[in-house]
């Protein structure tokens, strides 16, 4: 097979040199009833902006004029640009060459996968709720959102195809992709199609969502008789490129041109090498500061330290911990027993707590009284050393030994059944709220739990810039054993196992935004806790039955909450507002001063 294909590839390259972009076309499968002439100066509104088909423009000046008509908060794309250098020469200050690669899938030779998706299915966008869910995913990925009315009004479009991936257990939309049919969009004589806006919920745990969406769209266009499917991918997105090449896509010399605007700014201002070493929690703040013209000096990239300077004011930060947080407030948060006492005096509800010692009888009494307990080090962060749902003395003793690696003093708490709620408080106001859920793996009938955990860790690491993974340690083994399995057991298809009881992001947990759903009593309790600690930026953790109800118990306070975990909520914006209020627009400062500080 390889001997037969090689000459054809050489011939294809020869044709490219002779014919330019038109030589890229795959063998035409176009039905006779769709044959027709190409529409001149064609574009299609995709909701987030227009896709402008460069090959339909005879005059590059007209193409430039069309690009320059981009609307506010939109991202138009000039695609299939055969001579980008010529187009750019007409407006070098306003346009830029997008740093992305184009890949093409030949639908005449594409073969569908025999493997069936597990835990989700792909279907067309079918409701306004679907549209809102797609926008939520777009926001989480930093993409331009679309008016839900546009989605809904174009659900039956012949040129646009919207697919979504739906979780079979929860009904949640966990992925989306958009397809454009070339003949139906602009009378494409090459009989092509293209893929846009592939996005997967960063909190989704099922494997293969992106691949399945790409395959379903390819099969959709293949059934329509299209010859190929193109897509554009950022040049440095190694994981996406690896997926596309695995599916049979090949790179082709097709270019995209975009307008210089705030949305695209990071693609044409050059790489910020000085900030490349910062983790996502520091980088989100630095990017917001740079956007406002605030000077940034990285003092220790590996540790997340940087200094921000604006006018005569200079503040040293470590991620969301700044000089505005006092050493006293930080020391209160550092010791979980002290934190509990301080917030309890302020009227915040706290769980019963004792210090673990060598008194086994006291341990037995505490476990017997509460049935299920939490073991955690008095000092520590990122969920290290914490064990939740301990229901035997033997497991408690093992968990205490693990916790003592993090801190000499270990605490035992009564376990409150419910969900883990993180409230991000900045300047004693609620800015973001999220339910944090522990990592779960779902069986496929032939993969061991250990392998499923390793796959989940790779997906979580990819979604969080390497910040999240599931440790294969004693606590994970205990949770798997509590579910009736060993790590090397094969999990039956469709069955889920919670492999950690803690919902911390760094140990594989997922984060789900509920900012607009938090009960006022929960906000009042969080304000009371931050006031009691006297800390201007803090992550307050509650266990709640649901964020819609007032029942809760306080768990802990984090003096350095990860602001990047709560996009699209404006956590970085409010943090920089706190540090440099004069960097805010006057209208925003005036509106903020009129609002009461407490809810």
Coordinates of C-alpha atoms in Angstrom, one line a residue:
X1 CA 0.0 0.0 0.0
X2 CA 2.8 2.5 0.9
X3 CA 4.6 1.8 -2.4
X4 CA 1.4 2.7 -4.3
X5 CA 0.7 5.9 -2.4
X6 CA 4.1 7.5 -2.5
X7 CA 4.1 8.3 -6.3
X8 CA 0.7 9.9 -5.9
X9 CA 2.0 12.1 -3.1
X10 CA 4.9 13.3 -5.3
X11 CA 2.4 14.0 -8.1
X12 CA 0.3 16.0 -5.7
X13 CA 3.2 18.1 -4.6
X14 CA 4.1 18.7 -8.2
X15 CA 0.5 19.8 -8.9
X16 CA 0.6 22.2 -6.0
X17 CA 3.7 23.9 -7.3
X18 CA 2.1 24.3 -10.7
X19 CA -1.5 25.1 -9.7
X20 CA -1.5 26.9 -6.3
X21 CA -4.4 26.4 -4.0
X22 CA -6.8 25.0 -6.6
X23 CA -4.5 22.1 -7.0
X24 CA -5.4 21.0 -3.4
X25 CA -8.8 19.7 -4.3
X26 CA -9.6 16.1 -3.6
X27 CA -11.4 13.9 -6.2
X28 CA -14.8 15.5 -6.6
X29 CA -17.8 13.6 -5.3
X30 CA -20.2 16.4 -5.9
X31 CA -23.8 15.4 -7.0
X32 CA -24.9 16.8 -10.3
X33 CA -27.8 18.8 -8.7
X34 CA -25.3 20.8 -6.6
X35 CA -23.1 21.8 -9.4
X36 CA -22.9 25.5 -10.1
X37 CA -20.8 28.6 -10.3
X38 CA -18.9 30.0 -7.3
X39 CA -20.5 33.0 -5.6
X40 CA -18.3 36.1 -5.9
X41 CA -17.0 37.9 -2.8
X42 CA -18.6 35.3 -0.6
X43 CA -18.8 35.1 3.2
X44 CA -21.0 33.4 5.8
X45 CA -22.0 34.7 9.3
X46 CA -21.2 32.1 11.9
X47 CA -22.4 34.0 14.9
X48 CA -19.0 34.6 16.4
X49 CA -18.0 36.4 13.2
X50 CA -17.9 35.9 9.4
X51 CA -15.9 33.3 7.6
X52 CA -14.8 35.1 4.4
X53 CA -13.9 32.8 1.5
X54 CA -10.7 34.3 0.0
X55 CA -10.8 32.3 -3.2
X56 CA -14.1 34.0 -4.2
X57 CA -12.5 37.4 -4.3
X58 CA -10.9 38.5 -7.6
X59 CA -9.6 41.8 -6.2
X60 CA -7.5 41.7 -2.9
X61 CA -8.6 45.2 -2.2
X62 CA -12.2 44.2 -2.0
X63 CA -11.2 41.3 0.3
X64 CA -9.4 43.8 2.6
X65 CA -12.4 46.1 2.6
X66 CA -14.6 43.2 3.6
X67 CA -12.3 42.2 6.4
X68 CA -12.2 45.8 7.7
X69 CA -15.9 45.7 8.1
X70 CA -15.6 43.4 11.1
X71 CA -18.1 44.2 13.9
X72 CA -17.4 44.9 17.5
X73 CA -16.6 41.9 19.7
X74 CA -16.5 39.7 16.6
X75 CA -13.7 37.6 15.1
X76 CA -13.9 37.5 11.3
X77 CA -11.6 35.0 9.5
X78 CA -10.4 35.4 5.9
X79 CA -9.7 31.8 4.8
X80 CA -8.4 30.1 1.7
X81 CA -6.1 33.1 1.0
X82 CA -3.9 32.1 -1.9
X83 CA -1.6 35.1 -1.8
X84 CA -1.6 36.4 1.9
X85 CA 1.5 38.6 1.3
X86 CA -0.5 40.6 -1.3
X87 CA -3.5 40.9 0.9
X88 CA -1.4 42.1 3.9
X89 CA 0.4 44.7 1.8
X90 CA -2.9 46.6 1.4
X91 CA -3.4 47.0 5.2
X92 CA -0.3 45.9 7.2
X93 CA -1.3 48.0 10.2
X94 CA -4.7 46.5 10.5
X95 CA -4.4 42.8 9.4
X96 CA -2.1 39.9 10.3
X97 CA -1.4 36.4 9.1
X98 CA -2.9 34.0 11.6
X99 CA -0.2 31.7 13.1
X100 CA -2.2 28.5 12.4
X101 CA -1.9 25.5 10.1
X102 CA -4.6 24.1 7.8
X103 CA -5.2 20.4 7.7
X104 CA -7.4 18.5 5.2
X105 CA -9.1 15.1 5.5
X106 CA -9.8 13.3 2.2
X107 CA -13.4 12.1 2.6
X108 CA -13.1 9.7 -0.4
X109 CA -10.6 7.6 1.6
X110 CA -11.8 8.3 5.2
X111 CA -13.1 5.3 7.1
X112 CA -15.3 5.6 10.3
X113 CA -14.0 4.1 13.5
X114 CA -15.5 0.9 14.7
X115 CA -15.1 1.9 18.4
X116 CA -18.3 3.3 20.0
X117 CA -18.2 6.3 22.2
X118 CA -18.8 5.5 25.9
X119 CA -20.8 7.6 28.3
X120 CA -21.9 10.2 25.7
X121 CA -23.4 10.6 22.3
X122 CA -23.3 13.2 19.5
X123 CA -26.3 14.8 18.1
X124 CA -27.4 18.0 16.4
X125 CA -28.0 21.2 18.5
X126 CA -31.7 21.0 19.2
X127 CA -32.7 23.6 21.8
X128 CA -32.0 27.0 23.2
X129 CA -30.6 25.3 26.3
X130 CA -28.1 23.6 24.0
X131 CA -27.1 27.0 22.7
X132 CA -26.5 28.3 26.2
X133 CA -24.5 25.2 27.0
X134 CA -22.3 25.7 23.9
X135 CA -21.7 29.3 24.9
X136 CA -20.6 28.1 28.4
X137 CA -18.0 25.8 26.7
X138 CA -16.9 28.6 24.4
X139 CA -16.4 30.9 27.4
X140 CA -14.4 28.3 29.3
X141 CA -12.1 28.0 26.3
X142 CA -11.7 31.8 25.7
X143 CA -13.7 31.7 22.5
X144 CA -16.1 34.3 21.2
X145 CA -19.7 33.5 22.3
X146 CA -22.7 33.5 20.0
X147 CA -26.2 34.9 20.5
X148 CA -28.3 31.9 21.4
X149 CA -31.0 33.2 19.0
X150 CA -28.5 32.9 16.2
X151 CA -27.9 29.2 17.0
X152 CA -31.6 28.5 17.2
X153 CA -32.5 30.4 14.0
X154 CA -29.8 28.5 12.1
X155 CA -30.4 25.0 13.5
X156 CA -31.8 23.8 10.2
X157 CA -29.3 25.7 8.0
X158 CA -28.2 23.9 4.9
X159 CA -24.7 25.6 5.1
X160 CA -24.1 25.5 8.9
X161 CA -24.1 22.3 11.0
X162 CA -23.9 22.4 14.8
X163 CA -23.2 19.2 16.6
X164 CA -23.0 18.7 20.4
X165 CA -21.8 15.9 22.6
X166 CA -24.2 15.0 25.4
X167 CA -23.4 13.2 28.6
X168 CA -25.7 10.2 28.8
X169 CA -25.8 10.2 32.6
X170 CA -26.4 13.9 33.3
X171 CA -27.7 15.3 30.0
X172 CA -25.0 18.0 30.1
X173 CA -23.5 19.3 26.9
X174 CA -19.8 18.5 27.1
X175 CA -18.5 19.3 23.6
X176 CA -19.4 21.0 20.4
X177 CA -18.3 21.4 16.8
X178 CA -19.5 23.5 13.8
X179 CA -19.3 22.5 10.2
X180 CA -19.6 24.5 7.0
X181 CA -20.8 23.0 3.7
X182 CA -18.8 24.7 0.9
X183 CA -21.2 24.1 -2.0
X184 CA -24.2 25.3 0.1
X185 CA -22.3 28.2 1.6
X186 CA -20.8 29.7 -1.6
X187 CA -21.1 27.3 -4.5
X188 CA -17.7 25.8 -3.9
X189 CA -16.5 24.2 -7.2
X190 CA -14.0 22.1 -5.2
X191 CA -16.9 20.5 -3.3
X192 CA -15.3 21.0 0.1
X193 CA -16.4 21.4 3.7
X194 CA -14.7 22.7 6.8
X195 CA -14.7 22.2 10.6
X196 CA -14.7 25.1 13.1
X197 CA -15.1 25.8 16.8
X198 CA -14.2 22.3 18.1
X199 CA -14.4 22.7 21.9
X200 CA -14.7 20.2 24.8
X201 CA -15.7 21.2 28.3
X202 CA -12.5 21.3 30.3
X203 CA -14.3 19.6 33.2
X204 CA -15.5 16.6 31.0
X205 CA -14.1 13.3 32.2
X206 CA -15.1 11.0 29.2
X207 CA -12.3 10.1 26.8
X208 CA -12.5 10.7 23.1
X209 CA -15.1 13.5 23.0
X210 CA -13.1 15.7 20.6
X211 CA -12.2 12.8 18.3
X212 CA -15.8 11.6 18.2
X213 CA -17.1 15.1 17.3
X214 CA -14.5 15.3 14.5
X215 CA -15.5 11.9 13.2
X216 CA -19.2 12.5 13.3
X217 CA -18.8 15.8 11.3
X218 CA -16.6 14.0 8.8
X219 CA -19.2 11.3 8.4
X220 CA -21.9 13.9 8.0
X221 CA -20.1 15.6 5.1
X222 CA -19.0 12.3 3.6
X223 CA -22.7 11.3 3.5
X224 CA -23.4 14.5 1.6
X225 CA -20.8 13.5 -0.9
X226 CA -18.3 16.2 0.0
X227 CA -14.7 15.6 -1.2
X228 CA -12.8 16.9 1.8
X229 CA -13.0 18.6 5.2
X230 CA -10.6 21.3 6.2
X231 CA -9.8 22.8 9.6
X232 CA -7.4 25.4 11.0
X233 CA -5.4 24.7 14.2
X234 CA -2.9 26.9 16.1
X235 CA 0.7 25.9 15.1
X236 CA 1.7 25.1 18.7
X237 CA -1.3 23.0 19.6
X238 CA 0.6 19.8 19.6
X239 CA -2.1 17.6 21.1
X240 CA -4.8 18.7 18.6
X241 CA -2.4 18.3 15.7
X242 CA -1.5 14.8 16.9
X243 CA -5.2 13.9 17.0
X244 CA -5.9 15.3 13.5
X245 CA -2.9 13.4 12.0
X246 CA -4.0 10.2 13.7
X247 CA -7.4 10.6 12.0
X248 CA -5.8 11.0 8.6
X249 CA -5.7 14.8 8.1
X250 CA -2.7 16.1 6.1
X251 CA -1.3 19.6 6.2
X252 CA -2.0 21.8 3.2
X253 CA -0.6 25.3 2.3
X254 CA -3.8 27.3 3.0
X255 CA -3.7 30.5 5.0
X256 CA -6.0 32.7 7.2
X257 CA -5.9 36.4 7.7
X258 CA -7.6 38.2 10.6
X259 CA -8.0 41.8 11.8
X260 CA -5.9 43.2 14.6
X261 CA -8.3 43.5 17.5
X262 CA -8.3 42.9 21.3
X263 CA -9.6 39.4 20.8
X264 CA -6.7 38.5 18.5
X265 CA -4.1 40.6 20.3
X266 CA -2.0 37.7 21.6
X267 CA -1.5 36.3 18.1
X268 CA 0.1 39.4 16.6
X269 CA 1.9 41.1 19.4
X270 CA 4.6 38.4 19.6
X271 CA 5.3 35.9 22.3
X272 CA 5.8 37.1 25.9
X273 CA 8.9 35.0 26.6
X274 CA 9.5 36.7 29.9
X275 CA 6.2 35.3 31.2
X276 CA 6.3 31.8 29.6
X277 CA 7.5 30.2 32.8
X278 CA 4.6 31.4 34.9
X279 CA 1.9 28.9 35.9
X280 CA -1.8 29.6 34.8
X281 CA -2.6 31.2 38.2
X282 CA 0.0 33.8 37.9
X283 CA -0.3 34.3 34.1
X284 CA -4.0 35.2 34.2
X285 CA -3.2 38.1 36.5
X286 CA -0.1 39.2 34.5
X287 CA -2.1 39.1 31.3
X288 CA -4.8 41.3 32.8
X289 CA -2.2 43.8 34.2
X290 CA -0.5 44.0 30.8
X291 CA -3.8 44.6 29.1
X292 CA -4.2 47.7 31.3
X293 CA -0.7 49.0 30.7
X294 CA 0.5 48.0 34.2
X295 CA 4.3 47.2 34.3
X296 CA 5.1 43.6 35.1
X297 CA 8.4 42.3 36.5
X298 CA 8.7 38.5 37.0
X299 CA 10.8 38.0 40.1
X300 CA 10.6 34.2 40.3
X301 CA 8.6 32.5 37.5
X302 CA 8.8 29.0 39.0
X303 CA 7.3 30.1 42.2
X304 CA 4.7 32.4 40.6
X305 CA 6.2 35.6 42.0
X306 CA 5.8 38.9 40.1
X307 CA 5.8 42.7 40.8
X308 CA 3.1 45.0 39.4
X309 CA 3.8 48.7 39.1
X310 CA 1.4 51.5 38.0
X311 CA 2.1 55.1 38.6
X312 CA 3.7 55.5 42.0
X313 CA 2.2 52.2 43.4
X314 CA 4.1 48.9 43.3
X315 CA 2.8 45.6 44.7
X316 CA 4.6 42.2 44.9
X317 CA 2.4 39.2 44.4
X318 CA 2.6 35.4 44.4
X319 CA -0.3 34.4 42.2
X320 CA -3.4 35.8 44.0
X321 CA -1.5 36.4 47.2
X322 CA -0.3 40.0 47.4
X323 CA 1.2 42.4 49.9
X324 CA -2.3 43.6 50.8
X325 CA -2.8 40.3 52.7
X326 CA -1.2 40.7 56.1
X327 CA 1.1 38.1 57.6
X328 CA -1.4 37.7 60.4
X329 CA -4.2 36.8 58.0
X330 CA -2.0 34.4 56.2
X331 CA -1.0 32.7 59.4
X332 CA -4.6 32.3 60.3
X333 CA -5.3 30.5 57.0
X334 CA -2.2 28.5 57.3
X335 CA -3.4 26.7 60.5
X336 CA -6.8 25.1 59.9
X337 CA -7.5 24.8 63.6
X338 CA -6.9 28.5 64.1
X339 CA -9.0 29.3 61.0
X340 CA -11.9 27.2 62.4
X341 CA -11.8 29.0 65.8
X342 CA -11.6 32.5 64.2
X343 CA -14.6 32.0 61.8
X344 CA -16.6 30.2 64.5
X345 CA -16.3 33.3 66.7
X346 CA -17.8 35.2 63.8
X347 CA -20.9 33.0 63.8
X348 CA -19.9 30.8 60.8
X349 CA -21.0 27.2 61.2
X350 CA -18.1 24.7 61.6
X351 CA -17.8 20.9 61.9
X352 CA -16.8 19.2 65.1
X353 CA -13.1 18.9 65.3
X354 CA -10.4 17.3 67.5
X355 CA -6.6 16.9 67.3
X356 CA -5.4 13.4 66.4
X357 CA -3.1 12.0 69.1
X358 CA -2.0 8.5 70.3
X359 CA -5.3 8.0 72.2
X360 CA -6.9 5.1 70.2
X361 CA -10.0 5.1 72.4
X362 CA -10.6 8.8 71.6
X363 CA -10.2 8.0 67.9
X364 CA -12.7 5.1 68.1
X365 CA -15.2 7.2 69.9
X366 CA -14.9 10.0 67.3
X367 CA -15.4 7.6 64.4
X368 CA -18.3 5.8 66.1
X369 CA -20.0 9.1 66.9
X370 CA -19.9 10.5 63.4
X371 CA -19.8 7.3 61.2
X372 CA -17.7 9.1 58.6
X373 CA -14.8 11.5 59.3
X374 CA -12.2 13.7 57.6
X375 CA -8.5 13.4 58.3
X376 CA -6.4 16.4 57.3
X377 CA -3.1 18.0 58.2
X378 CA -3.4 21.2 60.3
X379 CA -1.1 22.9 57.7
X380 CA -0.9 22.2 54.0
X381 CA -2.5 23.1 50.6
X382 CA -3.7 21.7 47.3
X383 CA -5.5 18.8 49.1
X384 CA -2.2 17.0 50.0
X385 CA -2.7 14.6 52.9
X386 CA -6.5 15.0 53.2
X387 CA -8.7 11.8 53.4
X388 CA -12.4 12.1 53.3
X389 CA -15.1 9.5 54.1
X390 CA -13.0 7.5 56.6
X391 CA -15.3 5.1 58.4
X392 CA -13.0 2.7 60.2
X393 CA -10.4 3.2 62.9
X394 CA -7.8 1.3 60.8
X395 CA -8.3 3.5 57.8
X396 CA -8.2 6.5 60.1
X397 CA -4.8 5.5 61.6
X398 CA -3.4 5.0 58.1
X399 CA -4.7 8.4 57.0
X400 CA -3.2 10.1 60.1
X401 CA 0.2 8.7 59.2
X402 CA -0.1 10.1 55.6
X403 CA -1.3 13.4 56.9
X404 CA 1.7 13.7 59.3
X405 CA 4.0 13.8 56.3
X406 CA 2.5 17.2 55.6
X407 CA 2.1 18.5 59.2
X408 CA 3.1 17.2 62.6
X409 CA -0.4 18.1 63.9
X410 CA -3.3 16.3 62.3
X411 CA -7.0 17.2 62.6
X412 CA -10.1 15.0 62.7
X413 CA -13.4 16.4 61.6
X414 CA -17.0 15.2 61.3
X415 CA -17.8 14.6 57.7
X416 CA -20.7 16.6 56.2
X417 CA -22.3 14.8 53.3
X418 CA -22.8 17.1 50.3
X419 CA -20.9 19.0 47.7
X420 CA -17.7 21.0 47.9
X421 CA -18.3 24.7 47.2
X422 CA -15.5 27.2 46.6
X423 CA -16.4 30.9 47.0
X424 CA -13.8 33.4 45.7
X425 CA -14.0 36.6 47.7
X426 CA -12.2 39.7 46.5
X427 CA -12.5 42.9 48.5
X428 CA -15.1 41.1 50.7
X429 CA -17.4 40.6 47.7
X430 CA -18.3 37.3 45.9
X431 CA -16.6 37.2 42.5
X432 CA -16.9 33.6 41.6
X433 CA -18.4 30.4 43.0
X434 CA -17.9 26.8 41.9
X435 CA -18.9 23.3 42.9
X436 CA -15.8 21.1 43.0
X437 CA -16.4 17.5 42.3
X438 CA -14.0 14.6 42.9
X439 CA -12.5 12.6 40.0
X440 CA -14.6 9.7 38.6
X441 CA -13.6 7.1 36.1
X442 CA -16.2 5.2 34.0
X443 CA -15.6 1.7 32.8
X444 CA -15.5 0.4 29.2
X445 CA -15.5 -3.3 30.0
X446 CA -11.9 -3.9 29.0
X447 CA -9.6 -1.3 30.7
X448 CA -8.3 -1.6 34.2
X449 CA -9.1 1.1 36.8
X450 CA -5.4 2.0 37.0
X451 CA -5.3 2.6 33.2
X452 CA -8.6 4.6 33.4
X453 CA -7.0 6.8 36.1
X454 CA -3.9 7.4 34.1
X455 CA -6.0 8.4 31.1
X456 CA -8.1 10.7 33.3
X457 CA -4.9 12.3 34.7
X458 CA -3.6 13.0 31.1
X459 CA -6.9 14.7 30.2
X460 CA -7.0 16.7 33.4
X461 CA -3.4 17.8 33.0
X462 CA -4.1 18.8 29.4
X463 CA -7.1 20.8 30.4
X464 CA -5.3 22.7 33.3
X465 CA -1.9 23.3 31.9
X466 CA -0.4 20.4 34.0
X467 CA -2.0 21.6 37.3
X468 CA -4.4 18.6 37.8
X469 CA -3.8 14.9 38.0
X470 CA -5.0 11.9 40.1
X471 CA -2.2 10.6 42.3
X472 CA -1.9 6.8 42.3
X473 CA -1.3 6.6 46.1
X474 CA -2.7 5.0 49.1
X475 CA -5.7 7.3 49.3
X476 CA -6.7 6.5 45.7
X477 CA -6.3 2.8 46.5
X478 CA -8.5 3.1 49.6
X479 CA -11.3 4.9 47.6
X480 CA -11.2 2.2 44.9
X481 CA -11.2 -0.5 47.5
X482 CA -14.1 1.1 49.3
X483 CA -16.0 0.8 46.0
X484 CA -15.3 -2.9 45.9
X485 CA -12.4 -3.0 43.4
X486 CA -8.7 -3.1 43.1
X487 CA -6.7 -0.8 40.9
X488 CA -5.9 -3.7 38.4
X489 CA -9.5 -4.8 38.1
X490 CA -11.4 -4.2 34.8
X491 CA -14.3 -1.8 35.5
X492 CA -17.6 -3.0 33.8
X493 CA -18.8 -0.8 31.0
X494 CA -20.8 2.2 32.1
X495 CA -20.0 1.8 35.8
X496 CA -18.4 4.8 37.5
X497 CA -16.0 4.8 40.5
X498 CA -15.0 7.9 42.5
X499 CA -11.3 7.4 42.8
X500 CA -10.7 10.3 45.3
X501 CA -13.1 11.7 47.9
X502 CA -11.5 15.1 47.9
X503 CA -12.6 17.5 45.2
X504 CA -9.4 19.5 45.0
X505 CA -8.3 20.5 41.5
X506 CA -4.7 19.4 42.0
X507 CA -5.8 15.8 42.7
X508 CA -8.0 15.5 39.7
X509 CA -11.2 17.2 40.8
X510 CA -13.3 19.2 38.4
X511 CA -14.8 22.7 38.8
X512 CA -18.4 23.7 37.8
X513 CA -19.4 27.4 37.9
X514 CA -22.4 28.2 40.0
X515 CA -21.8 31.9 40.6
X516 CA -25.3 33.0 39.7
X517 CA -26.9 30.3 41.8
X518 CA -25.4 30.8 45.3
X519 CA -27.9 31.3 48.2
X520 CA -27.6 34.7 49.9
X521 CA -27.0 33.0 53.3
X522 CA -23.9 31.3 51.9
X523 CA -22.6 34.6 50.6
X524 CA -23.2 36.2 54.0
X525 CA -21.3 33.4 55.7
X526 CA -18.4 33.8 53.3
X527 CA -18.3 37.6 53.9
X528 CA -18.3 37.0 57.6
X529 CA -15.4 34.5 57.4
X530 CA -13.3 36.9 55.3
X531 CA -14.1 39.8 57.6
X532 CA -13.1 37.7 60.6
X533 CA -9.8 36.7 59.1
X534 CA -9.5 40.3 57.7
X535 CA -8.2 39.0 54.3
X536 CA -9.0 40.9 51.1
X537 CA -8.5 37.9 48.7
X538 CA -9.6 34.5 49.8
X539 CA -11.1 31.2 48.7
X540 CA -13.7 30.1 51.2
X541 CA -14.6 26.4 51.1
X542 CA -18.0 25.2 52.4
X543 CA -19.6 21.8 52.2
X544 CA -23.2 22.3 51.1
X545 CA -26.2 20.2 50.2
X546 CA -26.6 22.4 47.2
X547 CA -25.5 25.9 46.4
X548 CA -29.2 26.9 46.1
X549 CA -29.9 26.2 49.8
X550 CA -28.6 27.9 53.0
X551 CA -27.2 24.7 54.7
X552 CA -23.4 24.6 55.0
X553 CA -20.4 23.9 57.2
X554 CA -17.1 25.8 56.9
X555 CA -14.1 23.7 55.7
X556 CA -11.2 26.0 55.3
X557 CA -9.9 29.3 53.9
X558 CA -7.3 29.5 51.2
X559 CA -5.2 32.7 51.2
X560 CA -4.0 32.1 47.6
X561 CA -7.1 30.9 45.5
X562 CA -6.5 29.9 41.9
X563 CA -8.2 32.6 39.9
X564 CA -7.6 30.8 36.6
X565 CA -9.9 28.0 37.8
X566 CA -13.0 30.2 37.6
X567 CA -13.0 31.6 34.1
X568 CA -15.1 33.1 32.6
X569 CA -15.9 34.9 35.9
X570 CA -13.8 38.1 36.1
X571 CA -11.5 37.0 38.9
X572 CA -8.3 38.5 37.5
X573 CA -10.1 41.8 36.6
X574 CA -11.4 42.2 40.2
X575 CA -8.0 41.3 41.6
X576 CA -6.3 44.0 39.6
X577 CA -9.1 46.4 40.5
X578 CA -8.3 45.8 44.1
X579 CA -4.6 46.4 43.7
X580 CA -4.8 49.3 41.3
X581 CA -8.2 51.0 41.5
X582 CA -7.0 53.9 39.3
X583 CA -6.4 51.5 36.4
X584 CA -10.2 50.9 36.2
X585 CA -12.2 53.1 33.7
X586 CA -13.8 56.1 35.5
X587 CA -17.3 54.8 34.9
X588 CA -16.5 51.5 36.4
X589 CA -14.9 53.1 39.5
X590 CA -17.9 55.3 40.0
X591 CA -20.4 52.4 39.7
X592 CA -18.3 50.3 42.1
X593 CA -18.2 53.1 44.7
X594 CA -22.0 53.3 44.7
X595 CA -22.4 49.6 45.5
X596 CA -22.4 48.5 49.2
X597 CA -19.4 46.4 50.2
X598 CA -21.5 43.6 51.8
X599 CA -24.5 41.8 50.2

